[in-house]
């Protein structure tokens, strides 16, 4: 349009309309899709309610810590139990998480709590490690496999015969559906990960194909997340897939193998997973991950 050919009032009107259109386009950037725009492709699930760190981390307990580290995306989740008492009231969950944080940052000298998320037996999901729940924060939960993964810790001990609350498994499924959906990962599928530590089940640099929603014991020699919670993982995967809108059943696949051969035999543990700190490119230790007992209420 040649504005110089229009009468003055029409030219002004055209400029106003033009600038309004530009403003609307600018507002419809990557984080603000324009009205009528199609949603991103893939299988996404609704984000569940996540209680922020500020609900459990007070000024007395909190420590100065370095900036979070990030990966490009999260392609797998590891499920843990915290190896702490089960007879807590849900209102006490923030206090228990504070004890976990204090143990990991104090006795173990970690830079933050290792888990990205924690879930109590009432199904409340808590933000764990700092850095943003919707971002690919590098955690400290599964030695050798902290990159491109996130850790979900169930508050309690879920060894053989211990009931796993339905509210807890529902919350884990909802969290897994949302978090894995951000990268369009099927919770029933498998993810190719590369071990960063020979203290894991795989030698350093070895590729491993593990469940996209795995127990801690899939990557590290431990009994975590306990036999009872491990037995619930197949149902949790299916529920998470349904929440993503995936209705087609998957065909079972063979047990994953690393590039170096079968998984070594699992050695039993009776408490938190143990192992020496693993140096990373940042010079900060990459802890084993695992539970740290909290005192009884």
Short mmCIF file of C-alpha atoms in Angstrom, two decimals:
data_model
loop_
_atom_site.label_atom_id
_atom_site.label_comp_id
_atom_site.label_asym_id
_atom_site.label_seq_id
_atom_site.Cartn_x
_atom_site.Cartn_y
_atom_site.Cartn_z
CA UNK A 1 0.00 0.00 0.00
CA UNK A 2 1.35 3.49 -0.90
CA UNK A 3 0.42 5.66 2.06
CA UNK A 4 1.49 8.82 0.25
CA UNK A 5 -1.40 8.38 -2.21
CA UNK A 6 -4.05 8.39 0.57
CA UNK A 7 -5.66 11.36 2.23
CA UNK A 8 -4.07 12.23 5.59
CA UNK A 9 -6.75 10.63 7.80
CA UNK A 10 -6.71 7.37 5.83
CA UNK A 11 -2.91 7.20 6.00
CA UNK A 12 -2.97 7.60 9.80
CA UNK A 13 -5.66 4.91 10.08
CA UNK A 14 -3.63 2.52 7.93
CA UNK A 15 -0.52 3.07 10.08
CA UNK A 16 -2.46 2.35 13.27
CA UNK A 17 -3.88 -0.86 11.81
CA UNK A 18 -0.44 -1.88 10.55
CA UNK A 19 1.27 -1.32 13.92
CA UNK A 20 -1.52 -3.20 15.69
CA UNK A 21 -0.94 -6.19 13.42
CA UNK A 22 2.80 -6.12 14.11
CA UNK A 23 2.18 -5.99 17.86
CA UNK A 24 -0.17 -8.97 17.67
CA UNK A 25 2.42 -10.96 15.70
CA UNK A 26 5.14 -10.06 18.21
CA UNK A 27 2.96 -11.21 21.10
CA UNK A 28 2.35 -14.49 19.32
CA UNK A 29 6.00 -15.56 19.71
CA UNK A 30 7.31 -19.00 20.70
CA UNK A 31 5.75 -18.78 24.16
CA UNK A 32 2.48 -17.16 23.04
CA UNK A 33 0.95 -18.89 20.04
CA UNK A 34 -1.42 -16.82 17.97
CA UNK A 35 -5.12 -17.42 18.28
CA UNK A 36 -6.20 -20.38 16.21
CA UNK A 37 -2.63 -21.76 15.95
CA UNK A 38 -2.30 -25.51 16.09
CA UNK A 39 -0.83 -27.03 19.28
CA UNK A 40 2.64 -28.61 19.02
CA UNK A 41 2.74 -32.09 17.49
CA UNK A 42 3.27 -35.08 19.74
CA UNK A 43 1.70 -36.57 22.81
CA UNK A 44 1.44 -34.05 25.60
CA UNK A 45 -0.21 -34.46 28.98
CA UNK A 46 -1.45 -31.83 31.37
CA UNK A 47 1.06 -30.59 33.90
CA UNK A 48 0.10 -31.85 37.37
CA UNK A 49 0.17 -29.57 40.39
CA UNK A 50 3.73 -29.34 41.70
CA UNK A 51 4.45 -27.78 45.09
CA UNK A 52 7.46 -25.42 44.82
CA UNK A 53 10.71 -25.72 46.79
CA UNK A 54 9.72 -22.73 48.90
CA UNK A 55 7.11 -24.94 50.61
CA UNK A 56 9.77 -27.15 52.21
CA UNK A 57 13.12 -25.32 52.03
CA UNK A 58 13.37 -22.68 54.74
CA UNK A 59 16.12 -20.13 55.34
CA UNK A 60 17.59 -22.13 58.18
CA UNK A 61 18.03 -25.29 56.10
CA UNK A 62 18.86 -23.75 52.73
CA UNK A 63 22.48 -23.52 51.62
CA UNK A 64 24.34 -21.46 49.07
CA UNK A 65 24.69 -23.52 45.91
CA UNK A 66 26.06 -23.20 42.37
CA UNK A 67 23.77 -22.55 39.40
CA UNK A 68 21.79 -25.54 38.08
CA UNK A 69 23.10 -27.59 35.19
CA UNK A 70 20.87 -28.40 32.23
CA UNK A 71 20.59 -30.98 29.46
CA UNK A 72 18.83 -30.46 26.14
CA UNK A 73 15.81 -32.59 27.12
CA UNK A 74 14.59 -35.37 29.41
CA UNK A 75 14.15 -38.71 27.64
CA UNK A 76 13.87 -41.02 30.67
CA UNK A 77 12.80 -40.99 34.31
CA UNK A 78 14.17 -43.02 37.23
CA UNK A 79 11.86 -43.91 40.11
CA UNK A 80 13.26 -44.16 43.65
CA UNK A 81 12.06 -44.65 47.16
CA UNK A 82 13.66 -42.62 49.94
CA UNK A 83 14.14 -45.56 52.33
CA UNK A 84 12.45 -43.57 55.08
CA UNK A 85 9.51 -44.44 57.37
CA UNK A 86 6.03 -44.84 55.87
CA UNK A 87 4.01 -43.86 58.94
CA UNK A 88 4.07 -40.11 58.33
CA UNK A 89 1.20 -37.68 57.99
CA UNK A 90 1.17 -35.95 54.61
CA UNK A 91 1.45 -32.59 56.35
CA UNK A 92 4.88 -33.75 57.52
CA UNK A 93 6.20 -34.34 53.99
CA UNK A 94 7.94 -30.93 53.77
CA UNK A 95 9.83 -31.65 57.00
CA UNK A 96 10.91 -35.06 55.68
CA UNK A 97 12.14 -33.50 52.44
CA UNK A 98 14.10 -30.94 54.46
CA UNK A 99 15.84 -33.82 56.27
CA UNK A 100 16.66 -35.47 52.95
CA UNK A 101 18.07 -32.20 51.65
CA UNK A 102 20.08 -31.60 54.83
CA UNK A 103 21.55 -35.11 54.71
CA UNK A 104 22.52 -34.92 51.06
CA UNK A 105 23.96 -31.40 51.17
CA UNK A 106 25.48 -31.82 54.63
CA UNK A 107 26.77 -35.33 55.32
CA UNK A 108 27.27 -36.14 51.63
CA UNK A 109 28.38 -32.66 50.52
CA UNK A 110 26.12 -32.60 47.47
CA UNK A 111 25.28 -29.23 45.95
CA UNK A 112 21.49 -29.76 46.23
CA UNK A 113 18.95 -32.47 46.84
CA UNK A 114 19.50 -35.13 44.20
CA UNK A 115 15.91 -35.86 43.14
CA UNK A 116 14.12 -33.62 40.67
CA UNK A 117 10.71 -34.47 42.19
CA UNK A 118 9.36 -36.12 45.32
CA UNK A 119 5.89 -37.62 45.84
CA UNK A 120 4.22 -38.37 49.19
CA UNK A 121 1.67 -41.09 49.87
CA UNK A 122 -1.21 -38.64 49.47
CA UNK A 123 -0.13 -37.98 45.88
CA UNK A 124 1.33 -34.52 46.44
CA UNK A 125 4.21 -33.77 44.07
CA UNK A 126 7.05 -31.58 45.32
CA UNK A 127 9.73 -29.79 43.35
CA UNK A 128 13.11 -31.16 44.40
CA UNK A 129 16.30 -30.02 42.73
CA UNK A 130 16.44 -26.35 41.78
CA UNK A 131 16.37 -25.10 38.21
CA UNK A 132 12.74 -25.18 37.05
CA UNK A 133 10.37 -28.14 36.92
CA UNK A 134 9.67 -27.68 33.21
CA UNK A 135 13.36 -27.61 32.27
CA UNK A 136 15.84 -30.48 31.76
CA UNK A 137 17.67 -30.01 35.05
CA UNK A 138 20.60 -32.39 35.52
CA UNK A 139 19.88 -34.23 38.75
CA UNK A 140 21.98 -36.38 41.10
CA UNK A 141 19.83 -39.47 41.53
CA UNK A 142 21.23 -42.35 39.45
CA UNK A 143 24.99 -42.65 39.16
CA UNK A 144 26.02 -42.83 35.52
CA UNK A 145 22.60 -41.80 34.21
CA UNK A 146 21.87 -38.33 35.54
CA UNK A 147 22.07 -36.71 32.11
CA UNK A 148 18.90 -36.37 29.99
CA UNK A 149 16.93 -37.97 32.83
CA UNK A 150 14.98 -36.88 35.90
CA UNK A 151 14.57 -38.58 39.25
CA UNK A 152 11.23 -39.10 41.01
CA UNK A 153 11.44 -40.17 44.65
CA UNK A 154 8.54 -41.80 46.48
CA UNK A 155 8.63 -40.80 50.15
CA UNK A 156 8.78 -44.05 52.09
CA UNK A 157 10.12 -47.60 51.90
CA UNK A 158 8.46 -49.96 49.43
CA UNK A 159 10.12 -53.32 49.84
CA UNK A 160 8.30 -56.59 49.15
CA UNK A 161 4.86 -56.79 50.70
CA UNK A 162 4.56 -53.08 51.55
CA UNK A 163 1.39 -51.48 50.13
CA UNK A 164 2.04 -48.69 47.63
CA UNK A 165 -0.70 -46.04 47.93
CA UNK A 166 -2.82 -45.56 44.82
CA UNK A 167 -2.61 -41.79 45.18
CA UNK A 168 1.17 -42.03 45.01
CA UNK A 169 1.24 -44.17 41.85
CA UNK A 170 -1.40 -41.97 40.21
CA UNK A 171 0.76 -38.92 40.90
CA UNK A 172 3.90 -40.61 39.54
CA UNK A 173 1.99 -41.56 36.38
CA UNK A 174 0.69 -38.00 35.91
CA UNK A 175 4.15 -36.55 36.47
CA UNK A 176 5.76 -39.03 34.06
CA UNK A 177 3.13 -38.38 31.38
CA UNK A 178 3.74 -34.64 31.54
CA UNK A 179 7.53 -34.65 31.90
CA UNK A 180 8.19 -37.26 29.20
CA UNK A 181 5.54 -35.69 26.97
CA UNK A 182 7.62 -32.52 26.75
CA UNK A 183 10.00 -34.54 24.55
CA UNK A 184 7.24 -36.71 23.05
CA UNK A 185 8.59 -39.82 24.79
CA UNK A 186 6.30 -42.82 25.27
CA UNK A 187 6.45 -43.90 28.95
CA UNK A 188 6.16 -47.52 27.78
CA UNK A 189 9.13 -47.19 25.45
CA UNK A 190 12.88 -47.31 25.90
CA UNK A 191 15.57 -44.67 25.83
CA UNK A 192 19.17 -44.89 24.71
CA UNK A 193 21.42 -43.45 27.39
CA UNK A 194 25.19 -43.32 27.76
CA UNK A 195 26.78 -44.21 31.09
CA UNK A 196 29.01 -41.54 32.59
CA UNK A 197 30.35 -43.77 35.37
CA UNK A 198 31.81 -47.24 35.69
CA UNK A 199 30.19 -47.40 39.12
CA UNK A 200 26.84 -47.85 37.39
CA UNK A 201 25.72 -51.12 35.82
CA UNK A 202 27.52 -50.05 32.63
CA UNK A 203 31.10 -49.03 32.04
CA UNK A 204 31.87 -45.40 31.33
CA UNK A 205 30.90 -44.45 27.79
CA UNK A 206 28.78 -47.56 27.20
CA UNK A 207 25.36 -47.14 25.62
CA UNK A 208 22.41 -48.67 27.42
CA UNK A 209 18.82 -49.03 26.27
CA UNK A 210 16.69 -48.69 29.39
CA UNK A 211 12.98 -48.22 30.06
CA UNK A 212 11.86 -44.63 29.58
CA UNK A 213 10.24 -44.97 33.01
CA UNK A 214 12.72 -47.08 34.96
CA UNK A 215 13.44 -48.07 38.50
CA UNK A 216 16.69 -46.88 40.06
CA UNK A 217 17.96 -50.47 39.93
CA UNK A 218 17.90 -50.45 36.12
CA UNK A 219 20.95 -48.18 36.09
CA UNK A 220 22.62 -48.85 39.44
CA UNK A 221 23.12 -51.96 41.58
CA UNK A 222 20.56 -51.35 44.33
CA UNK A 223 17.22 -52.63 45.59
CA UNK A 224 15.73 -49.14 45.15
CA UNK A 225 12.84 -48.41 44.50
CA UNK A 226 11.87 -51.55 46.41
CA UNK A 227 10.18 -54.70 45.14
CA UNK A 228 6.65 -53.42 45.81
CA UNK A 229 7.06 -50.18 43.88
CA UNK A 230 9.01 -51.93 41.12
CA UNK A 231 6.07 -54.30 40.64
CA UNK A 232 3.80 -51.29 40.05
CA UNK A 233 5.95 -49.73 37.33
CA UNK A 234 4.32 -51.55 34.36
CA UNK A 235 0.87 -50.27 35.40
CA UNK A 236 2.29 -46.77 35.98
CA UNK A 237 3.78 -46.78 32.48
CA UNK A 238 0.46 -47.76 30.93
CA UNK A 239 -1.43 -45.12 32.91
CA UNK A 240 1.09 -42.45 31.90
CA UNK A 241 0.75 -43.45 28.25
CA UNK A 242 -3.04 -43.15 28.45
CA UNK A 243 -2.68 -39.69 29.96
CA UNK A 244 -0.59 -38.77 26.92
CA UNK A 245 -3.37 -39.99 24.66
CA UNK A 246 -1.52 -43.10 23.51
CA UNK A 247 -4.15 -45.82 23.21
CA UNK A 248 -2.35 -48.44 21.14
CA UNK A 249 -0.86 -51.25 23.19
CA UNK A 250 2.86 -51.82 22.77
CA UNK A 251 4.38 -55.20 22.05
CA UNK A 252 6.67 -56.36 24.89
CA UNK A 253 10.35 -56.23 23.98
CA UNK A 254 13.35 -58.16 25.18
CA UNK A 255 15.25 -57.11 28.24
CA UNK A 256 17.63 -54.28 27.34
CA UNK A 257 21.29 -54.99 26.81
CA UNK A 258 24.20 -52.59 26.84
CA UNK A 259 26.72 -52.45 24.05
CA UNK A 260 29.13 -54.37 26.24
CA UNK A 261 26.92 -57.34 27.04
CA UNK A 262 24.29 -58.40 29.58
CA UNK A 263 23.58 -56.53 32.78
CA UNK A 264 25.73 -57.67 35.70
CA UNK A 265 24.06 -59.43 38.60
CA UNK A 266 22.37 -57.11 41.06
CA UNK A 267 23.99 -56.87 44.45
CA UNK A 268 21.56 -56.26 47.30
CA UNK A 269 21.66 -53.13 49.39
CA UNK A 270 19.95 -52.48 52.68
CA UNK A 271 19.89 -48.72 52.69
CA UNK A 272 20.88 -45.75 50.53
CA UNK A 273 22.80 -46.56 47.38
CA UNK A 274 26.50 -46.05 47.90
CA UNK A 275 29.53 -45.28 45.80
CA UNK A 276 32.30 -42.74 45.37
CA UNK A 277 31.56 -39.34 43.87
CA UNK A 278 32.04 -39.25 40.12
CA UNK A 279 33.86 -36.25 38.66
CA UNK A 280 32.04 -34.40 35.91
CA UNK A 281 33.07 -31.78 33.41
CA UNK A 282 32.07 -29.05 35.85
CA UNK A 283 34.40 -30.30 38.57
CA UNK A 284 31.47 -30.99 40.89
CA UNK A 285 30.74 -34.54 42.09
CA UNK A 286 27.94 -36.51 40.54
CA UNK A 287 26.52 -38.48 43.47
CA UNK A 288 25.17 -41.98 43.28
CA UNK A 289 21.65 -40.96 44.19
CA UNK A 290 19.31 -42.97 46.32
CA UNK A 291 17.53 -42.66 49.60
CA UNK A 292 18.72 -41.02 52.76
CA UNK A 293 16.75 -42.12 55.83
CA UNK A 294 14.73 -39.40 57.50
CA UNK A 295 14.00 -39.57 61.23
CA UNK A 296 10.61 -40.80 62.28
CA UNK A 297 7.93 -38.18 62.90
#
